[in-house]
Every structure is written in structure tokens, then in C-alpha cells.
mmCIF file of C-alpha atoms and ligand atoms in Angstrom:
data_model
loop_
_atom_site.group_PDB
_atom_site.id
_atom_site.type_symbol
_atom_site.label_atom_id
_atom_site.label_comp_id
_atom_site.label_asym_id
_atom_site.label_seq_id
_atom_site.Cartn_x
_atom_site.Cartn_y
_atom_site.Cartn_z
ATOM 1 C CA MET A 1 0.000 0.000 0.000
ATOM 2 C CA SER A 2 1.314 3.423 -0.847
ATOM 3 C CA ARG A 3 1.943 5.575 2.181
ATOM 4 C CA ARG A 4 1.039 8.651 0.207
ATOM 5 C CA LEU A 5 -2.040 7.068 -1.286
ATOM 6 C CA ALA A 6 -3.255 5.962 2.101
ATOM 7 C CA ALA A 7 -2.876 9.469 3.449
ATOM 8 C CA LEU A 8 -5.057 10.772 0.631
ATOM 9 C CA CYS A 9 -7.626 8.045 0.953
ATOM 10 C CA LEU A 10 -10.878 9.329 2.429
ATOM 11 C CA ALA A 11 -12.405 7.821 5.503
ATOM 12 C CA PHE A 12 -13.618 4.260 5.162
ATOM 13 C CA CYS A 13 -12.381 3.760 1.630
ATOM 14 C CA LEU A 14 -11.254 0.250 0.934
ATOM 15 C CA LEU A 15 -7.523 -0.202 0.839
ATOM 16 C CA PRO A 16 -5.919 -3.450 -0.256
ATOM 17 C CA ALA A 17 -5.696 -5.497 2.912
ATOM 18 C CA ALA A 18 -2.103 -5.452 4.140
ATOM 19 C CA SER A 19 -1.372 -9.071 4.985
ATOM 20 C CA ALA A 20 -2.411 -8.989 8.610
ATOM 21 C CA ALA A 21 -0.512 -12.106 9.573
ATOM 22 C CA ALA A 22 2.803 -10.569 8.549
ATOM 23 C CA ALA A 23 2.009 -7.080 9.862
ATOM 24 C CA THR A 24 4.573 -5.477 12.133
ATOM 25 C CA THR A 25 3.102 -4.166 15.379
ATOM 26 C CA GLN A 26 4.509 -2.128 18.263
ATOM 27 C CA GLY A 27 2.886 -1.202 21.567
ATOM 28 C CA GLY A 28 -0.701 -2.183 22.261
ATOM 29 C CA ALA A 29 -0.450 -2.970 26.000
ATOM 30 C CA THR A 30 -3.868 -2.756 27.690
ATOM 31 C CA HIS A 31 -4.405 -0.186 30.453
ATOM 32 C CA LYS A 32 -7.244 -0.873 32.870
ATOM 33 C CA VAL A 33 -9.142 1.204 35.413
ATOM 34 C CA THR A 34 -11.835 0.228 37.906
ATOM 35 C CA PRO A 35 -15.450 0.590 36.725
ATOM 36 C CA GLU A 36 -17.327 3.771 37.707
ATOM 37 C CA GLY A 37 -20.801 2.800 36.556
ATOM 38 C CA GLY A 38 -22.895 4.918 34.220
ATOM 39 C CA PRO A 39 -23.798 4.487 30.565
ATOM 40 C CA LEU A 40 -20.322 4.579 28.940
ATOM 41 C CA ASP A 41 -18.206 2.910 31.593
ATOM 42 C CA LEU A 42 -14.821 2.690 29.855
ATOM 43 C CA VAL A 43 -12.520 0.345 31.744
ATOM 44 C CA ALA A 44 -9.711 -0.584 29.345
ATOM 45 C CA VAL A 45 -7.814 1.147 26.535
ATOM 46 C CA SER A 46 -4.792 0.302 24.441
ATOM 47 C CA LEU A 47 -2.747 2.122 21.828
ATOM 48 C CA GLY A 48 -0.538 0.281 19.354
ATOM 49 C CA GLN A 49 0.808 0.768 15.861
ATOM 50 C CA THR A 50 0.614 -1.716 12.996
ATOM 51 C CA GLU A 51 2.764 -0.602 10.088
ATOM 52 C CA GLY A 52 1.674 2.939 9.249
ATOM 53 C CA LYS A 53 -1.460 2.999 11.391
ATOM 54 C CA LEU A 54 -2.171 3.807 15.014
ATOM 55 C CA GLU A 55 -4.691 1.416 16.533
ATOM 56 C CA LEU A 56 -6.806 2.226 19.542
ATOM 57 C CA VAL A 57 -8.968 -0.269 21.359
ATOM 58 C CA LEU A 58 -11.628 1.035 23.778
ATOM 59 C CA ARG A 59 -13.565 -1.303 26.067
ATOM 60 C CA SER A 60 -16.572 -0.593 28.240
ATOM 61 C CA THR A 61 -18.451 -2.717 30.786
ATOM 62 C CA LYS A 62 -21.602 -2.146 28.679
ATOM 63 C CA PRO A 63 -22.471 -2.029 24.978
ATOM 64 C CA ILE A 64 -21.077 1.068 23.247
ATOM 65 C CA THR A 65 -24.204 1.822 21.263
ATOM 66 C CA PRO A 66 -24.498 4.337 18.415
ATOM 67 C CA GLN A 67 -26.980 6.268 20.593
ATOM 68 C CA LEU A 68 -24.367 6.695 23.350
ATOM 69 C CA LEU A 69 -21.968 8.413 20.963
ATOM 70 C CA ALA A 70 -24.548 10.405 19.002
ATOM 71 C CA ASP A 71 -22.736 13.503 17.776
ATOM 72 C CA ALA A 72 -25.926 15.605 17.871
ATOM 73 C CA LYS A 73 -26.156 15.036 21.642
ATOM 74 C CA GLY A 74 -22.462 15.547 22.393
ATOM 75 C CA GLY A 75 -21.557 11.863 22.617
ATOM 76 C CA GLN A 76 -17.890 11.173 21.864
ATOM 77 C CA ILE A 77 -14.764 9.357 22.946
ATOM 78 C CA CYS A 78 -11.637 11.427 22.422
ATOM 79 C CA THR A 79 -8.043 10.272 22.613
ATOM 80 C CA VAL A 80 -5.855 13.242 23.406
ATOM 81 C CA PHE A 81 -2.205 13.119 22.327
ATOM 82 C CA GLU A 82 0.452 15.373 23.813
ATOM 83 C CA GLN A 83 3.776 15.685 21.981
ATOM 84 C CA GLY A 84 6.263 18.018 23.672
ATOM 85 C CA SER A 85 5.293 21.681 23.467
ATOM 86 C CA ARG A 86 2.849 21.245 20.563
ATOM 87 C CA SER A 87 -0.813 21.837 21.268
ATOM 88 C CA PRO A 88 -2.629 18.574 22.130
ATOM 89 C CA ARG A 89 -4.393 16.703 19.307
ATOM 90 C CA ALA A 90 -7.732 15.085 20.145
ATOM 91 C CA VAL A 91 -8.911 12.298 17.849
ATOM 92 C CA CYS A 92 -12.598 11.756 18.592
ATOM 93 C CA VAL A 93 -14.946 8.976 17.576
ATOM 94 C CA THR A 94 -18.589 9.867 17.280
ATOM 95 C CA ARG A 95 -21.732 8.671 15.509
ATOM 96 C CA ARG A 96 -23.216 10.783 12.765
ATOM 97 C CA ASP A 97 -25.299 10.144 9.631
ATOM 98 C CA GLY A 98 -25.592 6.480 10.566
ATOM 99 C CA GLN A 99 -21.807 5.999 10.609
ATOM 100 C CA TRP A 100 -18.967 5.938 13.078
ATOM 101 C CA GLN A 101 -16.730 8.889 12.304
ATOM 102 C CA LEU A 102 -13.251 9.947 13.340
ATOM 103 C CA ARG A 103 -12.760 13.643 13.890
ATOM 104 C CA LEU A 104 -9.950 16.060 14.622
ATOM 105 C CA ARG A 105 -11.027 19.546 15.767
ATOM 106 C CA GLY A 106 -14.517 18.898 14.439
ATOM 107 C CA LYS A 107 -13.303 17.825 10.988
ATOM 108 C CA ARG A 108 -13.634 14.295 9.739
ATOM 109 C CA ILE A 109 -10.334 12.495 9.140
ATOM 110 C CA ALA A 110 -9.385 9.314 7.278
ATOM 111 C CA GLY A 111 -9.469 6.108 9.286
ATOM 112 C CA THR A 112 -11.653 3.193 10.231
ATOM 113 C CA VAL A 113 -13.863 2.406 13.219
ATOM 114 C CA SER A 114 -15.152 -1.077 13.940
ATOM 115 C CA ARG A 115 -17.105 -2.678 16.775
ATOM 116 C CA PRO A 116 -15.972 -6.322 16.912
ATOM 117 C CA ARG A 117 -17.939 -6.743 20.143
ATOM 118 C CA GLU A 118 -20.823 -4.672 21.506
ATOM 119 C CA SER A 119 -18.638 -3.327 24.304
ATOM 120 C CA GLU A 120 -15.528 -2.656 22.198
ATOM 121 C CA LEU A 121 -14.534 -0.062 19.599
ATOM 122 C CA ARG A 122 -11.431 -0.337 17.432
ATOM 123 C CA LEU A 123 -10.048 2.771 15.779
ATOM 124 C CA SER A 124 -7.351 2.845 13.148
ATOM 125 C CA PHE A 125 -5.828 5.919 11.520
ATOM 126 C CA GLU A 126 -2.549 7.248 10.174
ATOM 127 C CA PRO A 127 -0.546 9.540 12.474
ATOM 128 C CA ASP A 128 -0.428 12.076 9.608
ATOM 129 C CA ALA A 129 -4.218 12.279 9.543
ATOM 130 C CA ALA A 130 -4.168 13.259 13.238
ATOM 131 C CA LYS A 131 -1.230 15.634 12.652
ATOM 132 C CA LEU A 132 0.960 13.537 14.922
ATOM 133 C CA ARG A 133 4.655 13.146 14.282
ATOM 134 C CA VAL A 134 7.124 10.360 14.908
ATOM 135 C CA GLY A 135 8.262 10.282 18.534
ATOM 136 C CA ALA A 136 6.975 10.005 22.094
ATOM 137 C CA ALA A 137 3.270 10.764 22.502
ATOM 138 C CA ASP A 138 1.641 10.918 25.946
ATOM 139 C CA TRP A 139 -2.050 10.215 25.718
ATOM 140 C CA TYR A 140 -5.299 9.861 27.620
ATOM 141 C CA VAL A 141 -8.900 9.108 26.766
ATOM 142 C CA ALA A 142 -11.757 11.467 27.622
ATOM 143 C CA ALA A 143 -15.310 10.332 26.906
ATOM 144 C CA SER A 144 -18.728 11.862 27.199
ATOM 145 C CA ALA A 145 -22.012 9.979 26.799
ATOM 146 C CA ALA A 146 -24.687 11.502 24.575
ATOM 147 C CA GLY A 147 -26.928 13.870 26.539
ATOM 148 C CA CYS A 148 -24.279 14.221 29.222
ATOM 149 C CA ALA A 149 -24.121 18.013 28.926
ATOM 150 C CA ALA A 150 -27.908 18.265 29.217
ATOM 151 C CA THR A 151 -27.903 16.045 32.304
ATOM 152 C CA LYS A 152 -25.260 18.200 33.924
ATOM 153 C CA ALA A 153 -27.116 21.419 33.099
ATOM 154 C CA LYS A 154 -30.262 19.953 34.626
ATOM 155 C CA GLN A 155 -28.389 18.959 37.760
ATOM 156 C CA ALA A 156 -26.816 22.427 37.982
ATOM 157 C CA GLY A 157 -30.280 23.969 37.582
ATOM 158 C CA GLN A 158 -31.671 21.817 40.378
ATOM 159 C CA GLN A 159 -28.838 22.840 42.634
ATOM 160 C CA ARG A 160 -29.582 26.534 42.012
ATOM 161 C CA ALA A 161 -33.269 26.180 42.875
ATOM 162 C CA PRO A 162 -33.682 27.355 46.506
ATOM 163 C CA TRP A 163 -36.517 24.963 47.291
ATOM 164 C CA SER A 164 -34.732 21.845 46.110
ATOM 165 C CA GLY A 165 -32.034 21.403 48.705
ATOM 166 C CA LEU A 166 -33.117 17.843 49.328
ATOM 167 C CA ALA A 167 -33.523 17.155 45.596
ATOM 168 C CA SER A 168 -29.996 18.341 44.861
ATOM 169 C CA VAL A 169 -28.561 16.171 47.627
ATOM 170 C CA LEU A 170 -30.523 13.243 46.221
ATOM 171 C CA ALA A 171 -29.359 14.105 42.678
ATOM 172 C CA SER A 172 -25.710 14.137 43.671
ATOM 173 C CA VAL A 173 -26.088 10.850 45.548
ATOM 174 C CA LEU A 174 -27.971 9.214 42.668
ATOM 175 C CA ALA A 175 -25.998 10.985 39.900
ATOM 176 C CA ILE A 176 -24.518 8.520 37.493
ATOM 177 C CA PRO A 177 -21.256 9.530 35.850
ATOM 178 C CA CYS A 178 -21.538 10.534 32.210
ATOM 179 C CA GLU A 179 -17.960 11.660 31.658
ATOM 180 C CA TYR A 180 -14.949 9.403 31.842
ATOM 181 C CA ARG A 181 -11.196 9.813 31.765
ATOM 182 C CA LEU A 182 -8.538 7.123 31.432
ATOM 183 C CA PRO A 183 -6.228 7.246 33.262
ATOM 184 C CA ARG A 184 -8.207 9.038 35.980
ATOM 185 C CA VAL A 185 -5.176 11.331 36.490
ATOM 186 C CA GLY A 186 -2.125 11.930 34.287
ATOM 187 C CA THR A 187 -1.334 10.280 30.962
ATOM 188 C CA TYR A 188 -0.167 6.991 29.442
ATOM 189 C CA ALA A 189 3.208 6.853 27.713
ATOM 190 C CA GLY A 190 2.921 6.091 23.979
ATOM 191 C CA ARG A 191 4.869 6.478 20.761
ATOM 192 C CA VAL A 192 4.387 7.115 17.090
ATOM 193 C CA TRP A 193 6.868 4.789 15.401
ATOM 194 C CA ARG A 194 8.773 5.553 12.224
ATOM 195 C CA VAL A 195 7.756 3.248 9.391
ATOM 196 C CA VAL A 196 10.841 2.021 7.554
ATOM 197 C CA VAL A 197 10.333 0.205 4.247
ATOM 198 C CA THR A 198 12.689 -2.772 4.099
ATOM 199 C CA GLY A 199 11.560 -4.439 0.896
ATOM 200 C CA CYS A 200 8.729 -5.480 -1.360
ATOM 201 C CA ARG A 201 7.246 -8.754 -2.620
ATOM 202 C CA ARG A 202 7.069 -9.443 -6.328
ATOM 203 C CA ASP A 203 3.992 -11.242 -7.643
ATOM 204 C CA GLY A 204 2.465 -12.355 -10.942
ATOM 205 C CA ALA A 205 4.255 -12.198 -14.296
ATOM 206 C CA SER A 206 8.089 -12.436 -14.363
ATOM 207 C CA GLN A 207 8.376 -9.635 -16.910
ATOM 208 C CA VAL A 208 6.054 -6.664 -17.428
ATOM 209 C CA SER A 209 6.012 -3.578 -19.615
ATOM 210 C CA ARG A 210 2.806 -2.001 -18.329
ATOM 211 C CA GLY A 211 0.436 -2.177 -15.388
ATOM 212 C CA PRO A 212 -3.248 -3.110 -15.254
ATOM 213 C CA SER A 213 -5.632 -0.965 -17.277
ATOM 214 C CA VAL A 214 -6.666 1.503 -14.611
ATOM 215 C CA LYS A 215 -6.211 5.276 -14.447
ATOM 216 C CA GLN A 216 -2.769 4.974 -12.877
ATOM 217 C CA VAL A 217 0.701 5.587 -14.245
ATOM 218 C CA ALA A 218 4.232 5.085 -12.934
ATOM 219 C CA LEU A 219 7.126 7.441 -13.599
ATOM 220 C CA THR A 220 10.456 5.607 -13.691
ATOM 221 C CA TYR A 221 13.945 7.138 -13.678
ATOM 222 C CA ASP A 222 16.984 5.118 -14.743
ATOM 223 C CA ASP A 223 20.776 5.385 -14.489
ATOM 224 C CA GLY A 224 21.103 7.377 -11.226
ATOM 225 C CA PRO A 225 21.810 8.350 -8.629
ATOM 226 C CA SER A 226 23.588 11.309 -10.239
ATOM 227 C CA ILE A 227 24.133 15.010 -9.593
ATOM 228 C CA TYR A 228 20.612 15.541 -10.986
ATOM 229 C CA THR A 229 18.793 13.080 -8.734
ATOM 230 C CA ALA A 230 18.335 15.437 -5.764
ATOM 231 C CA GLY A 231 16.526 17.864 -8.097
ATOM 232 C CA PHE A 232 14.110 15.127 -9.194
ATOM 233 C CA VAL A 233 13.463 14.084 -5.590
ATOM 234 C CA ARG A 234 12.702 17.690 -4.589
ATOM 235 C CA GLU A 235 10.429 18.311 -7.590
ATOM 236 C CA LEU A 236 8.491 15.066 -7.018
ATOM 237 C CA ASP A 237 7.995 16.039 -3.388
ATOM 238 C CA LYS A 238 6.733 19.488 -4.414
ATOM 239 C CA LEU A 239 4.320 17.920 -6.901
ATOM 240 C CA GLY A 240 3.192 15.344 -4.326
ATOM 241 C CA VAL A 241 3.772 12.327 -6.589
ATOM 242 C CA PRO A 242 6.060 9.295 -6.215
ATOM 243 C CA ALA A 243 8.361 7.747 -8.820
ATOM 244 C CA THR A 244 10.498 4.633 -9.124
ATOM 245 C CA PHE A 245 14.276 5.009 -9.421
ATOM 246 C CA PHE A 246 16.197 2.204 -11.139
ATOM 247 C CA ILE A 247 19.614 2.591 -9.604
ATOM 248 C CA VAL A 248 23.055 1.559 -10.876
ATOM 249 C CA GLY A 249 24.749 -0.449 -8.103
ATOM 250 C CA GLN A 250 28.222 1.054 -8.312
ATOM 251 C CA LEU A 251 26.818 4.598 -7.935
ATOM 252 C CA VAL A 252 24.884 3.960 -4.710
ATOM 253 C CA SER A 253 27.523 4.267 -1.995
ATOM 254 C CA ALA A 254 28.512 7.802 -3.086
ATOM 255 C CA ARG A 255 24.894 8.976 -2.713
ATOM 256 C CA SER A 256 23.449 6.722 -0.033
ATOM 257 C CA SER A 257 21.602 9.485 1.851
ATOM 258 C CA LEU A 258 19.841 10.430 -1.379
ATOM 259 C CA ALA A 259 18.775 6.794 -1.813
ATOM 260 C CA ARG A 260 17.331 6.845 1.712
ATOM 261 C CA GLN A 261 15.557 10.126 0.945
ATOM 262 C CA ILE A 262 13.884 8.562 -2.112
ATOM 263 C CA LEU A 263 12.299 5.890 0.084
ATOM 264 C CA ARG A 264 11.395 8.288 2.899
ATOM 265 C CA ASN A 265 9.505 10.465 0.403
ATOM 266 C CA GLY A 266 7.342 7.526 -0.639
ATOM 267 C CA SER A 267 9.132 6.746 -3.896
ATOM 268 C CA MET A 268 10.523 3.322 -4.810
ATOM 269 C CA ILE A 269 13.937 1.927 -5.712
ATOM 270 C CA GLY A 270 14.716 -0.780 -8.272
ATOM 271 C CA ASN A 271 17.849 -2.569 -9.487
ATOM 272 C CA HIS A 272 19.462 -1.414 -12.775
ATOM 273 C CA SER A 273 22.558 -3.688 -12.691
ATOM 274 C CA TRP A 274 25.956 -2.996 -11.110
ATOM 275 C CA ASN A 275 27.637 -1.089 -13.954
ATOM 276 C CA HIS A 276 24.983 -0.737 -16.656
ATOM 277 C CA ALA A 277 26.274 -3.737 -18.578
ATOM 278 C CA ASN A 278 24.219 -5.424 -21.283
ATOM 279 C CA LEU A 279 22.926 -8.490 -19.427
ATOM 280 C CA GLY A 280 20.531 -9.701 -22.137
ATOM 281 C CA GLY A 281 22.453 -12.945 -22.559
ATOM 282 C CA GLY A 282 21.987 -13.902 -18.903
ATOM 283 C CA GLY A 283 24.576 -16.202 -17.317
ATOM 284 C CA GLY A 284 26.311 -16.229 -13.954
ATOM 285 C CA GLY A 285 27.765 -12.753 -14.517
ATOM 286 C CA ALA A 286 24.251 -11.334 -14.713
ATOM 287 C CA SER A 287 23.322 -13.025 -11.438
ATOM 288 C CA SER A 288 26.254 -11.435 -9.619
ATOM 289 C CA GLN A 289 25.411 -8.006 -11.065
ATOM 290 C CA LEU A 290 21.889 -8.376 -9.680
ATOM 291 C CA ARG A 291 23.096 -9.643 -6.320
ATOM 292 C CA ASP A 292 25.830 -7.022 -5.852
ATOM 293 C CA THR A 293 23.463 -4.200 -6.711
ATOM 294 C CA ASN A 294 20.798 -5.357 -4.266
ATOM 295 C CA ALA A 295 23.486 -5.725 -1.595
ATOM 296 C CA ALA A 296 24.716 -2.145 -2.217
ATOM 297 C CA ILE A 297 21.160 -0.778 -2.071
ATOM 298 C CA ARG A 298 20.511 -2.744 1.126
ATOM 299 C CA ARG A 299 23.738 -1.442 2.724
ATOM 300 C CA ALA A 300 22.831 2.153 1.868
ATOM 301 C CA THR A 301 19.135 2.076 2.735
ATOM 302 C CA GLY A 302 18.147 -1.128 4.560
ATOM 303 C CA PHE A 303 15.823 -1.805 1.604
ATOM 304 C CA THR A 304 15.874 -4.799 -0.763
ATOM 305 C CA PRO A 305 14.364 -4.175 -4.238
ATOM 306 C CA CYS A 306 11.858 -6.467 -5.959
ATOM 307 C CA LEU A 307 12.087 -4.717 -9.356
ATOM 308 C CA PHE A 308 14.805 -4.942 -12.000
ATOM 309 C CA ARG A 309 15.147 -3.012 -15.225
ATOM 310 C CA PRO A 310 17.586 -4.470 -17.750
ATOM 311 C CA PRO A 311 20.050 -1.870 -19.076
ATOM 312 C CA TYR A 312 19.226 -0.930 -22.710
ATOM 313 C CA GLY A 313 16.028 -2.957 -22.321
ATOM 314 C CA SER A 314 18.185 -5.907 -23.322
ATOM 315 C CA THR A 315 16.677 -9.075 -21.945
ATOM 316 C CA GLY A 316 16.160 -12.784 -22.558
ATOM 317 C CA SER A 317 14.596 -15.817 -20.937
ATOM 318 C CA ASP A 318 17.720 -16.754 -18.955
ATOM 319 C CA LEU A 319 18.043 -13.239 -17.536
ATOM 320 C CA VAL A 320 14.328 -13.075 -16.659
ATOM 321 C CA ARG A 321 14.664 -16.414 -14.836
ATOM 322 C CA ARG A 322 17.719 -15.208 -12.881
ATOM 323 C CA VAL A 323 15.971 -11.945 -11.967
ATOM 324 C CA ARG A 324 12.995 -13.870 -10.669
ATOM 325 C CA ALA A 325 15.218 -16.257 -8.716
ATOM 326 C CA GLN A 326 16.447 -13.217 -6.769
ATOM 327 C CA GLY A 327 12.911 -12.140 -5.882
ATOM 328 C CA MET A 328 12.517 -9.501 -8.580
ATOM 329 C CA THR A 329 10.325 -8.808 -11.608
ATOM 330 C CA SER A 330 11.885 -7.584 -14.873
ATOM 331 C CA VAL A 331 10.264 -4.275 -15.783
ATOM 332 C CA LEU A 332 10.377 -2.769 -19.258
ATOM 333 C CA TRP A 333 8.168 0.207 -20.224
ATOM 334 C CA SER A 334 5.231 1.297 -22.364
ATOM 335 C CA VAL A 335 6.159 4.981 -22.831
ATOM 336 C CA ASP A 336 9.580 6.063 -24.113
ATOM 337 C CA PRO A 337 10.180 9.727 -25.043
ATOM 338 C CA SER A 338 13.940 9.057 -25.627
ATOM 339 C CA ASP A 339 14.770 11.810 -23.156
ATOM 340 C CA TRP A 340 18.389 10.590 -23.038
ATOM 341 C CA ARG A 341 18.851 11.992 -26.558
ATOM 342 C CA THR A 342 18.028 15.470 -25.088
ATOM 343 C CA PRO A 343 15.385 16.302 -27.719
ATOM 344 C CA GLY A 344 14.220 19.388 -25.755
ATOM 345 C CA THR A 345 11.831 19.743 -22.824
ATOM 346 C CA GLY A 346 8.825 20.359 -25.087
ATOM 347 C CA ALA A 347 9.475 17.185 -27.074
ATOM 348 C CA ILE A 348 9.860 15.083 -23.908
ATOM 349 C CA VAL A 349 6.556 16.403 -22.564
ATOM 350 C CA SER A 350 4.596 15.979 -25.790
ATOM 351 C CA ARG A 351 5.936 12.478 -26.472
ATOM 352 C CA VAL A 352 5.030 11.314 -22.964
ATOM 353 C CA LEU A 353 1.536 12.803 -23.222
ATOM 354 C CA ALA A 354 0.995 11.272 -26.670
ATOM 355 C CA GLN A 355 2.006 7.755 -25.587
ATOM 356 C CA THR A 356 0.513 7.546 -22.082
ATOM 357 C CA GLY A 357 -2.569 5.440 -21.414
ATOM 358 C CA ASN A 358 -3.948 3.396 -18.527
ATOM 359 C CA GLY A 359 -1.302 1.525 -16.547
ATOM 360 C CA ALA A 360 1.567 3.250 -18.381
ATOM 361 C CA ILE A 361 5.139 2.689 -17.285
ATOM 362 C CA ILE A 362 7.002 5.835 -18.340
ATOM 363 C CA LEU A 363 10.745 5.538 -19.028
ATOM 364 C CA LEU A 364 12.862 8.579 -18.134
ATOM 365 C CA HIS A 365 16.427 9.141 -16.908
ATOM 366 C CA ASP A 366 17.898 10.961 -13.914
ATOM 367 C CA GLY A 367 21.492 9.935 -14.677
ATOM 368 C CA GLY A 368 23.890 8.920 -17.446
ATOM 369 C CA GLY A 369 24.135 12.383 -19.014
ATOM 370 C CA PRO A 370 22.723 15.924 -18.835
ATOM 371 C CA ARG A 371 19.173 15.635 -17.432
ATOM 372 C CA SER A 372 17.969 19.215 -16.988
ATOM 373 C CA GLN A 373 15.491 18.824 -19.892
ATOM 374 C CA THR A 374 13.991 15.744 -18.246
ATOM 375 C CA LEU A 375 13.770 17.585 -14.920
ATOM 376 C CA ALA A 376 12.125 20.619 -16.535
ATOM 377 C CA ALA A 377 9.579 18.315 -18.215
ATOM 378 C CA LEU A 378 8.473 16.754 -14.921
ATOM 379 C CA PRO A 379 5.980 19.367 -13.629
ATOM 380 C CA GLN A 380 4.323 19.700 -17.046
ATOM 381 C CA ILE A 381 3.979 15.919 -17.406
ATOM 382 C CA VAL A 382 2.496 15.566 -13.929
ATOM 383 C CA ARG A 383 0.034 18.458 -14.241
ATOM 384 C CA SER A 384 -1.171 17.424 -17.700
ATOM 385 C CA LEU A 385 -1.688 13.770 -16.781
ATOM 386 C CA LYS A 386 -3.398 14.701 -13.518
ATOM 387 C CA ARG A 387 -5.794 16.881 -15.505
ATOM 388 C CA ARG A 388 -6.582 13.814 -17.600
ATOM 389 C CA GLY A 389 -7.472 11.963 -14.404
ATOM 390 C CA TYR A 390 -4.361 9.805 -13.983
ATOM 391 C CA ARG A 391 -2.984 9.056 -10.557
ATOM 392 C CA PHE A 392 0.757 8.688 -10.083
ATOM 393 C CA VAL A 393 1.894 5.609 -8.162
ATOM 394 C CA THR A 394 5.097 3.694 -7.570
ATOM 395 C CA LEU A 395 5.713 0.694 -9.802
ATOM 396 C CA THR A 396 5.171 -1.645 -6.875
ATOM 397 C CA ASP A 397 1.759 -0.076 -6.265
ATOM 398 C CA LEU A 398 0.929 -0.150 -9.981
ATOM 399 C CA LEU A 399 1.682 -3.881 -10.013
ATOM 400 C CA GLY A 400 -0.147 -4.475 -6.721
ATOM 401 C CA TYR A 401 2.942 -5.643 -4.808
ATOM 402 C CA SER A 402 3.037 -5.386 -1.031
ATOM 403 C CA GLU A 403 5.791 -3.680 0.937
ATOM 404 C CA ARG A 404 7.795 -5.088 3.814
ATOM 405 C CA VAL A 405 8.141 -2.580 6.620
ATOM 406 C CA THR A 406 9.559 -2.409 10.096
ATOM 407 C CA LEU A 407 8.845 0.086 12.879
ATOM 408 C CA SER A 408 11.711 1.967 14.467
ATOM 409 C CA LYS A 409 12.226 4.863 16.912
HETATM 410 ZN ZN1 ZN B 501 19.896 2.514 -18.156
#
């Protein structure tokens, strides 16, 4: 699943299920308090993180009904996060328009809410959606049952009435709590973990030259990292789109922080051989080029690629078999503007636009020669294709591959 895509995904949209069995989880210890009675008697909460999502579990002694959390009557359960000197962020779950909704400062945010048992709510959302950042996050839960404010106002009114001294005493004795806080005092210690991508899993055909016929396209850049690569990474970030960089193994160690930056920004890295040799004939030499390049990428970034692009597009059945044996798919392309011939920015843009269709894999270069024309073409390509309704994704997302991730401090 694309980290960027997930952040854009609206609440409750269906994302491809990340293989739950293999999911990496941190935290999630259950904190308990003694019951207080009342309609929304929360007694246990836990906060954990599975891959890129924070997961909150809230348990009550009684069913947590939609009526109890009716937004119109002030019903809500808010988890308040405190991170250093920043103002606290309250992620609230409430019931509105027949749905559970997650809200931050009154605005709906992306995430899911489920009720696996009547007395339990499970919330899942990305830290970004709640404007939380990686690091320590102290937290507590504050809940209010629907109608709670009205009940309190009524009680306050009774207490002000001069003739109802006895009634107010009775009310305070009989009053059932309608507001809850866990812990009763102070906060729980929590953390937003950094999601580090460590690899991806190839699937399906051993060699591809385009993705499925949906309104998605993948930009690919070959032959880097070079002196131009940082410019591409910055421009992609500005445009808010990812790309896939097919990297030459022997160039990685000199620009390892740039390789890490590519992954951190949500783009993808693939293998483009050790020294840009023609490997079309296959053989043992090809296997060591593949292996050495993946090892160099892993040393620099902690990430192991699952995509390979043969230099010069030169390929054959033996090479494809060797690529697959090392856990990678051979990726060719469906759009080639020959940008490496430096035909001019306008020509690069118009050729890409003319050739691009659903599932396009667009071949471009960020290394191997002067690339300022290719860089200048990037914003025009992205804006024009977005206007035509295309979404930009990494090659792994285009091909429906899953990522391997780990959580770190
Ligand atoms: Zn190349």
C-alpha cells in the first residue's frame, strides 16, 4: 500500500488489505481502570501501531451503542495526544449520519472504526491524519455519553433552585457519571513509530512492460543516482507524486543518503545492474550483477528491491529467470520519449503525453548524461496527466505488490 495514497484516501475507503498475519506491530499494552458505573463505563484502553497505522482499542463494561456516541447530543470518545510543546491533538470517535466517524477539531479524518464486540470499539488511523509526528506521545482518553451536557445542566439547575435542597442532595447521591477519563489522572506513555520500508514482494508475471488498465501511471527514472537526482526528488515532493528510481549499483555508496531520501519520500527503488552492462544474454555474470546491486542498495538504505530493469532494455529468458530467482520482476516500459537523446523539454513532454494510457510505465532518466530537460519536463507531465485523471503511483503499487516494513524509533 502506498503511504502517500493511504494518506489521501478518504475515511472508510477500501484499501488493499495489508497481509495482517505478517504485519509489524509495536505497543498495544492494555491499560485498565476500575469501573465507575454509568452508561459509557470505559474500563480498558490500548494504543498500538501496525505498520503505518495507530490502533486504539476502547472497552466498556456495557455495549457502546451508536446512541451513546450520538454527535448531535455531544456523545464522543476522544483520545488526546500530547507531543512536547505542541498543542494537544484530540482524535474523537462519534456517531453521525448512521456511521462511526473519526474527527480532529470537528473535521472528519481518514481512518476506520469497527465494533468487533458490543462493548468494544477499534479505531485505526494514520498519524499524519491526526497531525501527529514520529516520537513520544503521551495520551489519555476522555469520553462523554450523549446527553451528558444536558444532564449536567439539569443537575446544575436543580442545585440553584432554593426549594430543592433535598432534591440536589438526592441528585448528587444518585448521579450517574456521564464523563470518563482514562487514566483518571495523568497520561499513558505512547509512541508514534517511524515506518521504515525494508523491501517489497514481487507477484504475478516475471516480466512486465505495463500495469493493469486503470487510471494509474508510474514514472520511472533510470541510471542514477547522479548530480541531478536530488533535483528530481525535490520536484516530485513538491508535486506530491512518487516515482520509481532504477539505480546503478556502483553509484549507490557515493549517494546513499539520497537513496534513503527517495524511500522516505514515498518513492521506490529498483535494481538497474551494477555497472549498466548489457545483461541480455543472462549467465552467472548477470546473477552477480543483480546480487551485488541489491546488496549495495541494502547497505545504503536497509531496503531490498523487488524490481529490476535491464540496461538498454536488453533481456532474454535466462536473464528473466535469474531476476525472478532473486525475488525480482523484470520491468520494461510502455512509454519512451527518448529523453536521453536530449530532444528538448517540449518534445519530452509531448511524447510522454501522446504515448501515455492506462497503466503506463514511463521511461525517463535521472542519470547517465545531462538531465535538466527531463527535470524541466516533470511538472508539465504531472500536471497534464493529472488533468486527464491519472494518478501517479510507484511501480510496486501499480503492479499491486506489497511492501515489507519495520517500525523503528
Ligand atoms: Zn539505463
